[in-house]
Short mmCIF file of C-alpha atoms and ligand atoms in Angstrom, two decimals:
data_model
loop_
_atom_site.label_atom_id
_atom_site.label_comp_id
_atom_site.label_asym_id
_atom_site.label_seq_id
_atom_site.Cartn_x
_atom_site.Cartn_y
_atom_site.Cartn_z
CA MET A 1 -33.59 -14.24 8.12
CA ASN A 2 -31.93 -15.11 4.74
CA GLU A 3 -31.37 -18.89 5.36
CA LEU A 4 -29.03 -19.95 2.59
CA ASN A 5 -28.79 -23.73 2.83
CA ARG A 6 -27.19 -24.50 -0.31
CA ASN A 7 -23.99 -24.36 -2.86
CA TYR A 8 -24.17 -24.05 -6.39
CA ILE A 9 -22.17 -26.83 -8.16
CA ASN A 10 -22.18 -28.03 -11.74
CA GLY A 11 -24.89 -25.91 -12.90
CA GLN A 12 -27.44 -26.75 -9.93
CA TRP A 13 -28.71 -25.82 -6.38
CA VAL A 14 -27.42 -28.27 -3.91
CA SER A 15 -29.08 -28.20 -0.85
CA TRP A 16 -27.18 -28.32 2.41
CA ALA A 17 -28.38 -29.98 5.60
CA GLY A 18 -25.28 -29.58 7.62
CA ASP A 19 -23.78 -26.88 9.99
CA MET A 20 -24.65 -23.26 9.01
CA ILE A 21 -22.39 -20.09 9.71
CA ASP A 22 -24.36 -16.84 10.86
CA VAL A 23 -23.91 -13.78 9.01
CA HIS A 24 -24.24 -10.48 11.04
CA GLU A 25 -25.63 -7.04 9.97
CA ALA A 26 -22.45 -4.65 10.74
CA GLY A 27 -24.86 -1.99 11.91
CA THR A 28 -27.01 -4.01 14.56
CA GLY A 29 -24.94 -7.12 15.64
CA ASP A 30 -27.98 -9.04 14.75
CA VAL A 31 -27.83 -12.20 12.75
CA ILE A 32 -29.21 -11.38 9.07
CA ALA A 33 -28.53 -14.59 6.93
CA ARG A 34 -26.95 -18.25 7.36
CA VAL A 35 -24.86 -20.04 4.80
CA PRO A 36 -23.38 -23.32 5.03
CA ALA A 37 -20.33 -24.36 6.71
CA SER A 38 -19.84 -26.98 3.72
CA GLY A 39 -17.42 -29.78 4.12
CA ARG A 40 -14.42 -31.01 2.00
CA GLU A 41 -16.66 -33.42 -0.38
CA GLU A 42 -18.67 -30.89 -1.39
CA MET A 43 -15.79 -28.79 -2.50
CA GLU A 44 -14.38 -31.65 -4.06
CA GLN A 45 -17.68 -31.89 -6.28
CA ALA A 46 -17.31 -28.46 -7.04
CA ILE A 47 -13.52 -29.26 -8.40
CA GLU A 48 -14.84 -32.41 -10.32
CA ALA A 49 -17.66 -30.17 -12.12
CA ALA A 50 -15.26 -27.53 -12.86
CA ASP A 51 -12.80 -29.84 -14.13
CA ALA A 52 -15.20 -31.84 -16.35
CA ALA A 53 -16.53 -28.45 -18.08
CA PHE A 54 -12.81 -27.13 -18.94
CA GLU A 55 -12.23 -28.70 -21.98
CA SER A 56 -15.44 -27.33 -23.83
CA TRP A 57 -15.19 -23.83 -22.16
CA SER A 58 -11.97 -23.79 -23.08
CA GLU A 59 -12.66 -23.92 -26.88
CA SER A 60 -15.64 -21.79 -26.45
CA THR A 61 -16.01 -19.06 -29.05
CA LEU A 62 -15.39 -15.26 -28.40
CA GLU A 63 -18.90 -14.84 -29.02
CA GLN A 64 -19.83 -17.30 -26.65
CA ARG A 65 -17.98 -15.39 -23.69
CA LEU A 66 -19.23 -11.97 -24.70
CA LYS A 67 -22.65 -12.98 -24.53
CA VAL A 68 -22.32 -14.51 -20.90
CA LEU A 69 -20.49 -11.45 -19.86
CA GLU A 70 -23.43 -9.48 -21.16
CA GLN A 71 -26.21 -11.39 -19.60
CA LEU A 72 -23.98 -11.20 -16.19
CA HIS A 73 -23.56 -7.28 -16.73
CA ALA A 74 -27.25 -6.87 -17.10
CA GLY A 75 -27.96 -8.87 -14.10
CA LEU A 76 -25.69 -6.91 -12.08
CA LYS A 77 -27.34 -3.76 -13.08
CA GLU A 78 -30.85 -5.27 -12.78
CA ARG A 79 -30.14 -6.29 -9.03
CA GLY A 80 -27.64 -3.31 -8.13
CA SER A 81 -29.77 -1.74 -5.48
CA GLU A 82 -30.03 -5.12 -3.94
CA ILE A 83 -26.48 -5.71 -3.89
CA ALA A 84 -25.66 -2.25 -2.40
CA GLU A 85 -27.88 -2.75 0.38
CA THR A 86 -26.87 -6.18 1.03
CA VAL A 87 -23.03 -5.30 1.50
CA SER A 88 -24.16 -2.10 3.48
CA ARG A 89 -25.74 -4.42 6.01
CA GLU A 90 -22.81 -7.00 5.88
CA VAL A 91 -19.87 -4.72 5.64
CA GLY A 92 -21.13 -1.31 7.39
CA MET A 93 -20.26 0.77 3.99
CA PRO A 94 -22.70 3.81 3.88
CA ILE A 95 -25.37 3.34 1.49
CA LYS A 96 -24.66 6.33 -0.36
CA LEU A 97 -20.89 4.97 -1.36
CA ALA A 98 -22.18 1.18 -1.58
CA THR A 99 -24.31 2.23 -4.49
CA PRO A 100 -21.66 3.50 -6.73
CA ILE A 101 -18.63 1.04 -5.16
CA GLN A 102 -19.91 -2.24 -3.96
CA ALA A 103 -22.75 -2.37 -6.68
CA GLY A 104 -21.43 -0.07 -9.43
CA MET A 105 -17.90 -1.24 -9.61
CA PRO A 106 -18.81 -5.09 -10.22
CA ALA A 107 -21.06 -4.16 -13.28
CA ALA A 108 -18.25 -1.43 -14.30
CA VAL A 109 -15.70 -4.48 -14.25
CA THR A 110 -17.46 -6.64 -16.10
CA LYS A 111 -18.26 -3.97 -18.50
CA SER A 112 -14.70 -3.31 -19.06
CA TYR A 113 -13.96 -7.17 -19.93
CA LEU A 114 -16.63 -6.71 -22.36
CA LYS A 115 -15.25 -3.97 -24.25
CA LEU A 116 -11.36 -5.37 -24.07
CA LEU A 117 -11.91 -9.05 -24.82
CA PRO A 118 -12.94 -8.81 -28.71
CA ASP A 119 -9.46 -6.91 -29.16
CA PHE A 120 -7.30 -9.24 -26.90
CA PRO A 121 -4.66 -11.05 -28.81
CA PHE A 122 -5.16 -14.39 -27.99
CA THR A 123 -2.69 -15.41 -30.79
CA GLU A 124 0.41 -13.52 -32.05
CA GLN A 125 3.49 -14.28 -34.36
CA SER A 126 6.68 -14.00 -33.37
CA GLY A 127 9.23 -14.93 -36.27
CA ASN A 128 8.32 -18.50 -37.30
CA SER A 129 6.45 -19.02 -34.33
CA GLU A 130 2.59 -18.54 -33.46
CA VAL A 131 2.51 -17.82 -29.52
CA GLN A 132 -1.01 -18.82 -28.20
CA TYR A 133 -2.48 -17.59 -25.13
CA ALA A 134 -4.59 -20.64 -23.46
CA PRO A 135 -6.28 -20.64 -20.32
CA VAL A 136 -4.54 -22.00 -17.26
CA GLY A 137 -7.29 -24.73 -16.19
CA VAL A 138 -9.36 -24.90 -13.25
CA VAL A 139 -9.19 -21.64 -11.34
CA GLY A 140 -9.61 -21.72 -7.60
CA CYS A 141 -11.22 -18.07 -6.18
CA ILE A 142 -10.68 -17.03 -2.91
CA THR A 143 -12.08 -13.98 -1.51
CA PRO A 144 -12.46 -11.64 1.71
CA TRP A 145 -15.28 -9.58 3.10
CA ASN A 146 -14.54 -5.70 2.44
CA TYR A 147 -15.56 -5.70 -1.14
CA PRO A 148 -17.18 -8.98 -1.45
CA LEU A 149 -18.67 -8.79 -4.74
CA HIS A 150 -16.05 -6.51 -6.32
CA GLN A 151 -13.40 -9.14 -5.42
CA VAL A 152 -15.11 -11.78 -6.58
CA ILE A 153 -16.11 -10.06 -10.08
CA LEU A 154 -12.27 -9.61 -10.50
CA LYS A 155 -11.27 -12.76 -10.76
CA ILE A 156 -14.42 -14.54 -12.19
CA VAL A 157 -14.87 -12.06 -14.98
CA PRO A 158 -11.38 -12.79 -16.65
CA ALA A 159 -10.93 -16.07 -15.54
CA ILE A 160 -14.41 -17.05 -17.60
CA ALA A 161 -13.04 -14.58 -20.20
CA ALA A 162 -10.05 -16.66 -20.57
CA GLY A 163 -11.60 -19.91 -20.99
CA CYS A 164 -11.20 -20.96 -17.35
CA THR A 165 -13.80 -22.78 -15.38
CA VAL A 166 -13.80 -21.76 -11.74
CA VAL A 167 -14.84 -22.60 -8.22
CA LEU A 168 -15.54 -19.58 -5.83
CA LYS A 169 -14.92 -19.92 -2.03
CA PRO A 170 -16.40 -16.33 -0.80
CA SER A 171 -15.71 -14.77 2.53
CA GLU A 172 -18.22 -16.43 5.27
CA ILE A 173 -18.52 -13.08 6.74
CA ALA A 174 -20.05 -11.47 3.77
CA PRO A 175 -21.26 -14.17 1.69
CA GLN A 176 -24.72 -13.06 0.56
CA THR A 177 -23.88 -11.40 -2.87
CA ALA A 178 -21.97 -14.41 -4.10
CA PHE A 179 -25.32 -16.18 -3.99
CA ILE A 180 -27.00 -13.18 -5.84
CA LEU A 181 -24.22 -13.63 -8.37
CA ALA A 182 -25.01 -17.50 -8.73
CA GLU A 183 -28.32 -16.71 -9.36
CA ILE A 184 -27.66 -14.31 -11.75
CA LEU A 185 -25.07 -16.31 -13.67
CA ASP A 186 -27.53 -19.65 -13.57
CA GLY A 187 -29.69 -17.62 -15.62
CA THR A 188 -27.08 -16.80 -18.54
CA ASP A 189 -26.06 -19.19 -21.12
CA LEU A 190 -22.99 -20.38 -19.22
CA PRO A 191 -22.65 -24.09 -19.65
CA LYS A 192 -22.91 -25.98 -16.04
CA GLY A 193 -19.91 -26.55 -14.27
CA VAL A 194 -18.30 -23.36 -15.72
CA PHE A 195 -19.03 -21.58 -12.59
CA ASN A 196 -18.79 -23.19 -8.85
CA MET A 197 -19.82 -21.77 -5.43
CA VAL A 198 -19.07 -23.49 -2.17
CA CYS A 199 -19.55 -21.66 1.11
CA GLY A 200 -17.66 -22.52 4.16
CA TYR A 201 -14.42 -21.74 6.40
CA GLY A 202 -11.03 -21.44 4.86
CA GLN A 203 -9.64 -24.34 7.15
CA THR A 204 -11.99 -26.85 5.30
CA VAL A 205 -13.23 -25.81 2.13
CA GLY A 206 -10.77 -23.27 1.03
CA ASP A 207 -7.72 -25.67 2.18
CA THR A 208 -9.24 -28.34 0.07
CA LEU A 209 -9.52 -25.99 -3.20
CA ILE A 210 -5.85 -24.61 -2.61
CA LYS A 211 -4.48 -28.24 -2.13
CA HIS A 212 -6.40 -30.18 -4.82
CA PRO A 213 -4.62 -31.49 -7.92
CA ASP A 214 -7.26 -30.55 -10.18
CA VAL A 215 -7.04 -26.98 -9.48
CA ARG A 216 -4.25 -25.29 -11.59
CA MET A 217 -4.42 -21.75 -10.17
CA VAL A 218 -5.59 -20.03 -7.15
CA SER A 219 -6.19 -16.33 -7.18
CA PHE A 220 -6.72 -14.85 -3.68
CA THR A 221 -7.40 -11.78 -1.82
CA GLY A 222 -7.37 -11.51 1.75
CA SER A 223 -4.69 -11.24 4.39
CA THR A 224 -0.83 -11.69 4.11
CA ARG A 225 -1.01 -14.77 6.55
CA THR A 226 -3.55 -16.68 4.34
CA GLY A 227 -1.80 -15.56 1.22
CA ASN A 228 1.41 -16.88 2.80
CA LEU A 229 -0.36 -20.28 3.31
CA ILE A 230 -1.83 -20.30 -0.37
CA ALA A 231 1.79 -19.66 -1.86
CA HIS A 232 3.22 -22.65 0.40
CA ALA A 233 0.28 -24.81 -0.85
CA ALA A 234 0.46 -23.73 -4.22
CA ALA A 235 4.51 -24.57 -4.61
CA ASP A 236 3.80 -28.17 -3.34
CA ASP A 237 1.82 -28.74 -6.56
CA PHE A 238 3.43 -25.92 -8.89
CA LYS A 239 -0.11 -24.22 -9.15
CA ARG A 240 -0.16 -20.60 -10.63
CA PHE A 241 -1.17 -18.22 -7.88
CA ALA A 242 -2.22 -14.85 -7.89
CA LEU A 243 -2.32 -13.02 -4.19
CA GLU A 244 -3.86 -9.43 -3.41
CA MET A 245 -3.10 -8.90 0.37
CA GLY A 246 -2.78 -6.08 2.77
CA GLY A 247 -1.43 -2.63 2.57
CA LYS A 248 -0.18 0.07 4.98
CA SER A 249 0.06 3.01 2.41
CA ALA A 250 1.64 6.53 2.79
CA SER A 251 0.37 9.55 1.73
CA VAL A 252 3.45 11.82 1.23
CA ILE A 253 2.58 15.65 1.47
CA LEU A 254 5.52 17.71 -0.10
CA PRO A 255 6.31 21.03 1.53
CA ASP A 256 4.55 22.82 -1.14
CA ALA A 257 1.92 20.90 -1.46
CA ASP A 258 -1.87 22.71 -0.66
CA LEU A 259 -1.61 21.20 2.78
CA ALA A 260 -5.96 21.56 3.36
CA ALA A 261 -6.73 19.63 -0.07
CA ALA A 262 -3.90 16.91 0.74
CA VAL A 263 -5.07 16.11 4.57
CA LYS A 264 -8.69 16.06 3.61
CA GLY A 265 -8.06 13.89 0.29
CA THR A 266 -5.86 11.56 2.71
CA VAL A 267 -8.42 11.34 5.17
CA ASN A 268 -11.38 10.62 3.18
CA ASN A 269 -9.44 7.85 1.58
CA CYS A 270 -8.29 6.28 4.93
CA LEU A 271 -11.71 6.46 6.19
CA LEU A 272 -13.45 4.85 3.03
CA ASN A 273 -15.23 1.66 4.14
CA SER A 274 -14.37 2.69 7.77
CA GLY A 275 -10.75 2.23 6.92
CA GLN A 276 -11.49 -1.69 5.76
CA THR A 277 -9.81 -0.80 2.22
CA CYS A 278 -6.85 -2.56 1.57
CA THR A 279 -5.20 0.09 -0.39
CA ALA A 280 -6.32 2.87 2.44
CA LEU A 281 -3.85 5.77 3.12
CA THR A 282 -3.16 4.99 6.60
CA ARG A 283 0.12 6.96 7.10
CA MET A 284 0.30 10.53 6.35
CA LEU A 285 3.73 11.74 6.13
CA VAL A 286 3.96 15.78 6.51
CA PRO A 287 6.78 18.09 6.98
CA ALA A 288 7.80 18.09 10.39
CA ASP A 289 7.18 22.01 10.49
CA LYS A 290 3.49 21.59 9.22
CA HIS A 291 3.00 18.50 11.53
CA ASP A 292 0.91 20.51 14.09
CA GLU A 293 -1.46 22.15 11.08
CA ALA A 294 -1.80 18.81 9.38
CA CYS A 295 -3.14 16.97 12.69
CA GLU A 296 -5.87 19.78 13.11
CA LEU A 297 -6.74 19.79 9.50
CA ALA A 298 -7.21 16.07 10.37
CA ALA A 299 -9.29 16.08 13.07
CA ALA A 300 -11.72 18.80 11.30
CA ALA A 301 -12.14 16.31 8.57
CA VAL A 302 -12.90 13.58 10.70
CA ALA A 303 -15.22 15.46 13.00
CA LYS A 304 -17.77 15.80 9.86
CA MET A 305 -17.50 12.08 9.70
CA THR A 306 -20.15 10.89 12.43
CA PRO A 307 -20.45 7.36 12.71
CA GLY A 308 -24.08 6.31 11.87
CA ASN A 309 -26.58 3.59 10.73
CA PRO A 310 -24.90 2.78 7.17
CA LEU A 311 -28.34 2.26 5.40
CA GLU A 312 -29.17 5.98 6.20
CA GLU A 313 -28.60 8.42 2.68
CA THR A 314 -26.56 10.78 5.31
CA THR A 315 -24.23 8.56 7.01
CA ARG A 316 -20.80 9.19 6.15
CA LEU A 317 -18.74 6.87 8.31
CA GLY A 318 -20.26 3.32 8.98
CA PRO A 319 -19.37 0.60 11.57
CA LEU A 320 -16.96 -2.49 10.99
CA SER A 321 -17.71 -5.60 9.52
CA SER A 322 -17.63 -7.76 12.90
CA ALA A 323 -17.28 -7.92 16.15
CA GLN A 324 -13.61 -9.42 16.00
CA GLN A 325 -12.56 -6.67 13.46
CA ARG A 326 -14.02 -3.86 15.97
CA ASP A 327 -12.06 -5.53 19.01
CA LYS A 328 -9.08 -5.69 16.91
CA VAL A 329 -9.07 -2.08 15.90
CA ILE A 330 -9.52 -0.95 19.39
CA ASP A 331 -6.83 -2.76 20.48
CA TYR A 332 -4.62 -0.83 17.85
CA ILE A 333 -5.94 2.42 19.32
CA LYS A 334 -4.98 1.12 22.93
CA LEU A 335 -1.76 0.31 21.42
CA GLY A 336 -0.97 3.53 19.71
CA ILE A 337 -1.64 5.15 23.07
CA GLU A 338 0.95 3.06 24.92
CA GLU A 339 3.30 3.32 22.43
CA GLY A 340 3.39 7.20 22.94
CA ALA A 341 1.67 8.36 19.80
CA THR A 342 -0.37 11.86 20.47
CA LEU A 343 -4.21 11.07 20.26
CA ILE A 344 -5.47 14.11 18.30
CA THR A 345 -9.00 12.89 18.11
CA GLY A 346 -11.13 9.85 18.44
CA GLY A 347 -9.83 6.99 21.09
CA PRO A 348 -10.89 3.27 22.21
CA GLU A 349 -14.34 4.19 23.56
CA ALA A 350 -17.72 3.50 21.27
CA PRO A 351 -18.77 6.47 19.79
CA GLU A 352 -21.91 8.23 21.53
CA GLY A 353 -25.09 6.57 20.60
CA CYS A 354 -23.85 3.56 18.84
CA ASP A 355 -24.14 1.35 21.67
CA LYS A 356 -25.45 -1.48 19.32
CA GLY A 357 -22.98 -2.97 16.07
CA TYR A 358 -19.61 -2.67 15.26
CA PHE A 359 -18.58 1.15 15.64
CA VAL A 360 -15.27 2.44 16.14
CA LYS A 361 -14.42 6.14 16.59
CA ALA A 362 -12.21 7.35 13.70
CA THR A 363 -8.88 7.92 14.94
CA VAL A 364 -6.07 10.35 14.37
CA PHE A 365 -2.73 10.00 16.03
CA GLY A 366 0.23 12.50 15.68
CA ASN A 367 3.86 12.06 16.08
CA VAL A 368 3.86 8.40 15.25
CA LYS A 369 7.15 6.93 15.23
CA PRO A 370 7.63 5.43 11.54
CA ASP A 371 9.13 1.96 13.24
CA SER A 372 6.36 1.80 16.02
CA ARG A 373 3.73 -1.40 15.37
CA ILE A 374 0.59 1.16 14.23
CA ALA A 375 2.73 2.51 11.67
CA GLN A 376 3.70 -0.77 10.59
CA GLU A 377 1.04 -3.25 10.93
CA GLU A 378 -2.06 -3.23 9.14
CA ILE A 379 -4.99 -1.91 11.22
CA PHE A 380 -7.97 -2.06 9.13
CA GLY A 381 -10.11 0.43 10.80
CA PRO A 382 -10.55 4.27 10.74
CA VAL A 383 -7.29 5.02 12.13
CA LEU A 384 -4.54 7.75 10.29
CA CYS A 385 -0.95 7.76 11.62
CA VAL A 386 0.52 11.23 11.10
CA ILE A 387 4.41 10.89 10.50
CA PRO A 388 6.58 13.74 10.41
CA TYR A 389 9.66 14.04 8.20
CA ASN A 390 12.75 16.28 7.74
CA ASP A 391 12.97 16.24 3.78
CA GLU A 392 12.16 14.45 0.57
CA ALA A 393 14.47 11.37 0.81
CA GLU A 394 13.54 10.65 4.55
CA ALA A 395 10.02 10.90 3.47
CA VAL A 396 10.41 8.09 0.87
CA LYS A 397 12.41 5.94 3.04
CA ILE A 398 9.85 6.05 5.68
CA ALA A 399 6.97 5.65 2.94
CA ASN A 400 9.20 2.59 1.67
CA GLY A 401 9.63 1.47 5.17
CA THR A 402 7.07 -1.24 5.89
CA GLN A 403 6.87 -5.08 4.52
CA TYR A 404 3.98 -3.73 2.39
CA GLY A 405 3.75 -2.10 -1.29
CA LEU A 406 -0.02 -1.62 -2.19
CA SER A 407 -0.82 1.74 -2.67
CA GLY A 408 0.40 5.43 -1.77
CA ALA A 409 -0.30 9.02 -2.79
CA VAL A 410 1.95 11.85 -3.61
CA TRP A 411 0.94 15.51 -3.07
CA SER A 412 2.93 18.70 -4.42
CA ALA A 413 2.28 21.91 -6.27
CA ASP A 414 4.55 21.04 -8.63
CA ASP A 415 3.26 17.90 -10.91
CA ALA A 416 6.78 16.66 -12.21
CA ARG A 417 8.09 16.76 -8.51
CA ALA A 418 5.18 14.38 -7.57
CA LYS A 419 5.88 12.07 -9.97
CA LYS A 420 9.36 11.82 -9.67
CA ILE A 421 8.59 11.09 -5.95
CA ALA A 422 5.90 8.66 -7.05
CA GLY A 423 8.50 6.79 -9.05
CA LYS A 424 10.43 6.29 -5.80
CA LEU A 425 7.65 4.47 -4.24
CA ARG A 426 7.82 0.64 -4.22
CA THR A 427 4.15 0.16 -4.55
CA GLY A 428 1.79 -1.14 -7.24
CA GLN A 429 0.04 2.20 -7.84
CA VAL A 430 0.39 5.79 -6.46
CA PHE A 431 -2.36 8.47 -6.66
CA VAL A 432 -0.50 11.59 -7.83
CA ASN A 433 -2.21 14.98 -6.50
CA GLY A 434 -5.66 13.00 -6.13
CA GLY A 435 -5.46 11.33 -9.56
CA ALA A 436 -8.91 9.66 -9.87
CA PHE A 437 -9.15 5.38 -9.64
CA ASN A 438 -8.83 3.67 -12.82
CA PRO A 439 -10.35 0.21 -13.38
CA MET A 440 -8.43 -0.01 -16.76
CA ALA A 441 -5.12 0.07 -15.26
CA PRO A 442 -3.17 -2.65 -13.16
CA PHE A 443 -3.73 -3.21 -9.62
CA GLY A 444 -1.65 -5.17 -7.01
CA GLY A 445 1.61 -5.30 -4.84
CA PHE A 446 5.05 -5.22 -4.27
CA GLY A 447 6.62 -7.09 -1.27
CA HIS A 448 4.08 -8.71 1.04
CA SER A 449 1.02 -6.84 -0.47
CA GLY A 450 0.99 -9.38 -3.51
CA ILE A 451 2.25 -11.08 -6.27
CA GLY A 452 0.17 -10.79 -9.75
CA ARG A 453 -2.02 -7.94 -11.08
CA GLU A 454 -5.59 -7.34 -11.59
CA PHE A 455 -8.05 -5.23 -13.77
CA GLY A 456 -7.69 -4.84 -17.47
CA LYS A 457 -5.67 -6.90 -19.64
CA TRP A 458 -3.10 -7.72 -16.87
CA GLY A 459 -6.09 -9.12 -14.83
CA LEU A 460 -6.82 -11.16 -17.78
CA GLU A 461 -3.22 -12.28 -18.30
CA GLU A 462 -3.10 -13.86 -15.10
CA PHE A 463 -5.32 -16.69 -16.45
CA LEU A 464 -3.26 -17.41 -19.40
CA GLU A 465 -0.49 -19.99 -20.14
CA VAL A 466 1.70 -19.30 -23.02
CA ARG A 467 2.52 -21.86 -25.73
CA SER A 468 4.28 -21.17 -28.99
CA LEU A 469 4.02 -23.26 -32.06
CA GLN A 470 7.30 -23.44 -34.02
CA LEU A 471 6.05 -23.21 -37.87
P1 NAD B 1 -8.74 -13.74 5.29
O1 NAD B 1 -7.26 -13.94 4.72
O2 NAD B 1 -8.85 -14.09 6.72
O3 NAD B 1 -9.78 -14.18 4.87
C1 NAD B 1 -9.77 -14.34 3.21
C2 NAD B 1 -10.30 -15.41 2.58
O4 NAD B 1 -9.29 -16.54 2.69
C3 NAD B 1 -11.73 -15.68 3.37
O5 NAD B 1 -12.33 -16.38 2.22
C4 NAD B 1 -11.37 -16.83 4.33
O6 NAD B 1 -12.30 -18.04 4.19
C5 NAD B 1 -10.16 -17.56 3.50
N1 NAD B 1 -9.27 -18.54 4.10
C6 NAD B 1 -8.79 -18.30 5.38
N2 NAD B 1 -8.13 -19.36 5.86
C7 NAD B 1 -7.81 -20.10 4.59
C8 NAD B 1 -7.05 -21.05 4.73
N3 NAD B 1 -6.27 -21.91 5.38
N4 NAD B 1 -6.77 -21.89 3.19
C9 NAD B 1 -7.77 -21.28 2.37
N5 NAD B 1 -8.67 -20.12 2.74
C10 NAD B 1 -8.61 -19.54 3.61
O7 NAD B 1 -8.70 -12.48 5.21
P2 NAD B 1 -10.15 -11.08 5.52
O8 NAD B 1 -9.87 -11.01 6.92
O9 NAD B 1 -11.13 -11.81 5.07
O10 NAD B 1 -9.72 -9.96 4.87
C11 NAD B 1 -9.16 -8.99 5.07
C12 NAD B 1 -7.73 -8.91 4.48
O11 NAD B 1 -7.86 -8.50 3.02
C13 NAD B 1 -6.90 -7.57 4.96
O12 NAD B 1 -5.38 -7.67 5.18
C14 NAD B 1 -6.90 -7.02 3.55
O13 NAD B 1 -5.71 -5.57 3.42
C15 NAD B 1 -6.82 -7.60 2.49
N6 NAD B 1 -7.45 -7.18 1.25
C16 NAD B 1 -6.76 -7.33 0.13
C17 NAD B 1 -6.78 -6.44 -1.04
C18 NAD B 1 -6.25 -6.39 -2.19
O14 NAD B 1 -6.86 -6.31 -3.23
N7 NAD B 1 -4.96 -6.02 -2.31
C19 NAD B 1 -8.31 -6.41 -1.16
C20 NAD B 1 -9.33 -6.27 -0.15
C21 NAD B 1 -8.68 -6.92 0.84
#
């Protein structure tokens, strides 16, 4: 049992003797750690520390910032296998994937800012004016459980690189890697108060963070419901905010596409992290005359994904992260059957041999109606909806026919045709014929999927205010 009865405030560990929150292992349901259910006072202390540290850190040199990021990068690399195993246990992602993604991405993103920062123009000339990019102030970072360290790094690294100070409220469901991060930063040259971390529930410490007048920006990743609360709270005080929220992304397979490759690519993407991925391609749009063949191919791809212990090297599909999440996904599978979709494979029963932990069968529904609830609402589990369409215009209409706009995919034998359709999708990113994920490209959503962008220079600019000096 990992008893983490402390918060990281003003450059030191502050012990906590109050209520604790249990952290469960996804594959067994066992309690593996306990973290503080901190109170508003602890959060206020952290904000005070960040506020006090701001003036000095906002004037820090490029060399100081680069040195800290280098030290952080080295620490993330050194503790990579511990990070991968911790997230695999908390979230359920198979270790074979958790190693490059849950542990590899945080190090890669930190490195990307190390490369980008020296060339970033913090000042530029416009006519007789010098335009300056100044850090926004104290930033509150609030993060979810599905990529728990990656989502934290995407906020705190560019924020610190911009000269901001931060207070992190990590997910209470998968919090342990935030402690590893605080330990790493504690061993760097980062001045006290620049990074603070307070654990607890959203309704208490999260609420204090988003409403505190000394917090000038909130950077949030999580559900659309919480994002909405944050936007309202920020409006009252004219705080800046960046929101990365849910999705219901469409994979549009055009008639001329290599159907087998497109279906395989879509299924693999949809089932990544057991569907607990905001960008998951959960709606597969196929030409009506290829619907049955596409469903057969999807069922065959899913059959290879036997659920198992995420810590075993051979496991391809792990459990969900919590009992609550598992129950929510099972309810959606039952709803799909009630709504009249065709159950191609999977279903609401627990997978064989998985009586402990939070496992759900990978499920494919065929003949899904575009306006049905399973095609409109984010399920956040291993559930794929196959939707037939009659022509390109209808495919685009269906793809754009949800409140979300995070990601998408287009598949065609003709790259130019695929790119033309990609340009019609109202989403923040589109994967064309299986293009690779690029950590230097902007990431974020249209509509209810988000406001603002992360990664690369776009992620850095979120944390900067613009000032012009007329000379
Ligand atoms: P959630 O909104 O319940 O929680 C996210 C964070 O917000 C947690 O730290 C939580 O404690 C905090 N929170 C909850 N209520 C709060 C309140 N009233 N005030 C302040 N903070 C509060 O989301 P979740 O269930 O942890 O995460 C899953 C969601 O995240 C999914 O909808 C998914 O699509 C989304 N997500 C989006 C992205 C993206 O980049 N677009 C990435 C990953 C996950």
